[in-house]
Short mmCIF file of C-alpha atoms in Angstrom, two decimals:
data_model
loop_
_atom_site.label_atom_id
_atom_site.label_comp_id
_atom_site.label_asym_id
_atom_site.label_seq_id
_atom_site.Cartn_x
_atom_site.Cartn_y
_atom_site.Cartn_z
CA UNK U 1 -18.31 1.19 0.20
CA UNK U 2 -15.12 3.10 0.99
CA UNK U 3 -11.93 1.55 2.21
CA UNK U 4 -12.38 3.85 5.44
CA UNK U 5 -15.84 3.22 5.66
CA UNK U 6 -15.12 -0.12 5.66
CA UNK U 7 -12.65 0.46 8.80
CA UNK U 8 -14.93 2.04 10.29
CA UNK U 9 -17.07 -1.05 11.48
CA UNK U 10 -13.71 -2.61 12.97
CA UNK U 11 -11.85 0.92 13.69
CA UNK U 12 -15.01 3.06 15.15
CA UNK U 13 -12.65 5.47 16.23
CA UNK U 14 -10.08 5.80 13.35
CA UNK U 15 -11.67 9.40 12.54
CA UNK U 16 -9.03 10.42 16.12
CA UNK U 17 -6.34 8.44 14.95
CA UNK U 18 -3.13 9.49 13.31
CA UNK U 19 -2.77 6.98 10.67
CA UNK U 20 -0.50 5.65 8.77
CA UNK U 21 -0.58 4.29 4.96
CA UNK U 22 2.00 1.93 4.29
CA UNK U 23 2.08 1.77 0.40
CA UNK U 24 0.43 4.56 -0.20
CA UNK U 25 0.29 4.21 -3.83
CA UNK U 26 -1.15 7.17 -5.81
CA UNK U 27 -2.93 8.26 -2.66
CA UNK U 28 -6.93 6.93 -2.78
CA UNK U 29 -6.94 5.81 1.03
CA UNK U 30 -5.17 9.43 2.18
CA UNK U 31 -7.38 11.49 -0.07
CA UNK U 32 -10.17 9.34 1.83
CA UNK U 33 -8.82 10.39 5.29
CA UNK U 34 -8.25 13.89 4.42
CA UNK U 35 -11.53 14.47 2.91
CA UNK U 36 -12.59 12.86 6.58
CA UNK U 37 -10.84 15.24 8.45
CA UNK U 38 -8.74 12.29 9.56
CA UNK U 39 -4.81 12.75 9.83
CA UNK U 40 -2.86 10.95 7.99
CA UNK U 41 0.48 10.12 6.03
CA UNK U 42 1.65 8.54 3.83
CA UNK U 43 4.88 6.30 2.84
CA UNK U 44 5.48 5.48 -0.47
CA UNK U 45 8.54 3.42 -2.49
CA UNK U 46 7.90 4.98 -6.09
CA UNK U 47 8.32 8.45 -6.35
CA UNK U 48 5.86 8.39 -9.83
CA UNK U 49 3.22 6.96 -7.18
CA UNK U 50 4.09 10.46 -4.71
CA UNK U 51 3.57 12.71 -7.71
CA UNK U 52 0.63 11.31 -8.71
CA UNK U 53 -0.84 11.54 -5.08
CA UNK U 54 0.11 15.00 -5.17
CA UNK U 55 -1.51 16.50 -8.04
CA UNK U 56 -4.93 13.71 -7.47
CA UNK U 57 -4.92 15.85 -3.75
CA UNK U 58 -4.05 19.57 -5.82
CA UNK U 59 -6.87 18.70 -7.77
CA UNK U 60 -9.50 17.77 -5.22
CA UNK U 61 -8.14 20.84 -3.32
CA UNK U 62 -6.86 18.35 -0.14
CA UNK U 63 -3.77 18.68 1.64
CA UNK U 64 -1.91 14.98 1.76
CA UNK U 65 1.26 14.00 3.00
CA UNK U 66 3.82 11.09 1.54
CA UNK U 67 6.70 10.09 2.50
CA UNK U 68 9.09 8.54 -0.27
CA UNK U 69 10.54 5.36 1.99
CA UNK U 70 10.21 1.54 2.30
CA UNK U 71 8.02 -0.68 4.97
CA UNK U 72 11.25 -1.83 5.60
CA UNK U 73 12.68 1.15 7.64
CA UNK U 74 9.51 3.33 7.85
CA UNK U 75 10.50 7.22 8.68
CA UNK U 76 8.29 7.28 11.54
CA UNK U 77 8.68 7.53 15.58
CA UNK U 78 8.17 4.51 17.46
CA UNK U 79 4.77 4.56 18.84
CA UNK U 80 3.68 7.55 16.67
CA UNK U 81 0.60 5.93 14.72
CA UNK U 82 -2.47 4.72 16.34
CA UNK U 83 -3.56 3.14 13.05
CA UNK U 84 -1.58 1.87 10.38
CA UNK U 85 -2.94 0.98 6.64
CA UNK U 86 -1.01 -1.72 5.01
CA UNK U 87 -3.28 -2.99 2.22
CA UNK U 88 -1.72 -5.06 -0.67
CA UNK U 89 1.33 -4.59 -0.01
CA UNK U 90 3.80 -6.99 1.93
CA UNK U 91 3.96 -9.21 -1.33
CA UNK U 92 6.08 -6.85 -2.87
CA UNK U 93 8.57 -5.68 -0.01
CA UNK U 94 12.21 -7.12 0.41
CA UNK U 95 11.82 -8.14 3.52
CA UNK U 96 8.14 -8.96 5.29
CA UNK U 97 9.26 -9.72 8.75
CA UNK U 98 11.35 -6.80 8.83
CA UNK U 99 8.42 -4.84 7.33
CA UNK U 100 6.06 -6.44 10.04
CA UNK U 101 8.73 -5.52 12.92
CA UNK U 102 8.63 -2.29 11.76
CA UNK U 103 4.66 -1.68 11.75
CA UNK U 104 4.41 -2.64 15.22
CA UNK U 105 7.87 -0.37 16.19
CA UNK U 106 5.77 2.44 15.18
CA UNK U 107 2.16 1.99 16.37
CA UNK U 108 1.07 3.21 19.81
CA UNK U 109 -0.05 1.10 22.69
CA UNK U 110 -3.37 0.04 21.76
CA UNK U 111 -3.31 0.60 18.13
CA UNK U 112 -4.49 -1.09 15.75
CA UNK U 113 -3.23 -2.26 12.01
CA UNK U 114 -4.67 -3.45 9.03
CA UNK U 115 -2.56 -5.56 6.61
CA UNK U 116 -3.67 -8.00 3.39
CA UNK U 117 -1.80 -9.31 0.72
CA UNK U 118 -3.23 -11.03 -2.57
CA UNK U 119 -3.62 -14.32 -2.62
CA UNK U 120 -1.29 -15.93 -4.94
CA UNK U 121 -3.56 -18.98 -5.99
CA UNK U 122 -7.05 -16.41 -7.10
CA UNK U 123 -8.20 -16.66 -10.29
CA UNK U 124 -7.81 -12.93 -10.91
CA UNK U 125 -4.42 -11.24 -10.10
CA UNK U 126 -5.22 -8.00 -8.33
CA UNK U 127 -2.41 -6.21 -9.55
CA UNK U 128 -2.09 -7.55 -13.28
CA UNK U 129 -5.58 -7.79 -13.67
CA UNK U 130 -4.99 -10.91 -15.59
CA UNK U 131 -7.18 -13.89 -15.44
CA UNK U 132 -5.25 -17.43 -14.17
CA UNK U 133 -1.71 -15.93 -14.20
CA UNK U 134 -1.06 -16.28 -10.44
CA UNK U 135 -1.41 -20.67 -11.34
CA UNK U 136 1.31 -20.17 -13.86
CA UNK U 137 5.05 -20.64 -12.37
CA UNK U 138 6.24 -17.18 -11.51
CA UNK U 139 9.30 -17.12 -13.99
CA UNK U 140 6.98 -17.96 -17.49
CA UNK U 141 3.75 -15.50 -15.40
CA UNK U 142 6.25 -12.71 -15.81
CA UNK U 143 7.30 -13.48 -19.62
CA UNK U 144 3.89 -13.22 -20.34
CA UNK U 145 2.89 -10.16 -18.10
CA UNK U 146 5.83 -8.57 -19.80
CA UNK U 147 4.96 -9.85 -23.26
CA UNK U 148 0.89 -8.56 -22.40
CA UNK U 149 3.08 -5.25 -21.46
CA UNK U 150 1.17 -5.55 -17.84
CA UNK U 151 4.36 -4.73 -16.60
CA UNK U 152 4.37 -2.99 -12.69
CA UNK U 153 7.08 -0.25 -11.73
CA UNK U 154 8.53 -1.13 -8.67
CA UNK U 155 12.05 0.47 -9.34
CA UNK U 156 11.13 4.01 -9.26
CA UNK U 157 13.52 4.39 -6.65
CA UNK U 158 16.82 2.78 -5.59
CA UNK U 159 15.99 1.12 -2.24
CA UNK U 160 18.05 1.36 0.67
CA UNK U 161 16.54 -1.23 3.00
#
């Protein structure tokens, strides 16, 4: 099952909705939408993540739209999104209250949000894909993600937050 099919038990009316993606990463929930019909747009921090988006839409013939900025200071009008995406992502953002403040600044009256983050104590670690790394202290977790070369690249960008 789909990430947006998944929505759509809690979201039934998410195919109207002008949507936003929060983290967009290399685009798999907005080539979802647009291959929906759905409109939506995207806000990405690494610009590798944007290009990548891009040509995965080019090649599926889709039209997608991202947005290189932070969840921090999202470039949207308040009250502009009647759904907003944020899935996995608040673990790696400066600031999660601000990001938080920020989701609801933009969403309409009556809109609705979706946000998870990973849960540092699993036995898997969703983005490292490394088996009991998260019950390691961070500082030796990230000699050996490094060492493993499981490295993540989060600095594609300088942020401005």
């Amino acid at each position: 099952m789909s990430h947006l099919d998944h929505l759509r038990y809690a979201i039934p009316d998410i195919d109207v909705s002008h949507v936003v993606d929060v983290g967009s990463g290399a685009g798999g929930f907005l080539l979802e939408c647009a291959r929906a019909g759905i409109d939506a747009h995207g806000i990405e921090y690494n610009r590798e993540h944007i290009a990548r988006a891009e040509d995965r839409a080019r090649v599926a013939h889709l039209t997608i739209t991202v947005t290189q900025g932070v969840a921090e200071q999202l470039p949207c009008a308040d009250a502009s999104a009647t759904f907003v995406n944020v899935s996995e992502v608040l673990e790696h953002v400066q600031d999660p209250r601000r990001a938080v403040a920020e989701i609801a600044r933009i969403l309409a009256p009556r809109g609705s949000a979706y946000l998870t983050v990973s849960n540092r104590f699993g036995i898997i670690n969703p983005h490292f894909h490394l088996w009991g790394i998260n019950w390691i202290p961070r500082p030796l977790a990230e000699k050996i993600i490094s060492l493993l070369q499981r490295d993540k690249d989060y600095h594609g960008v300088a942020r401005k937050a």
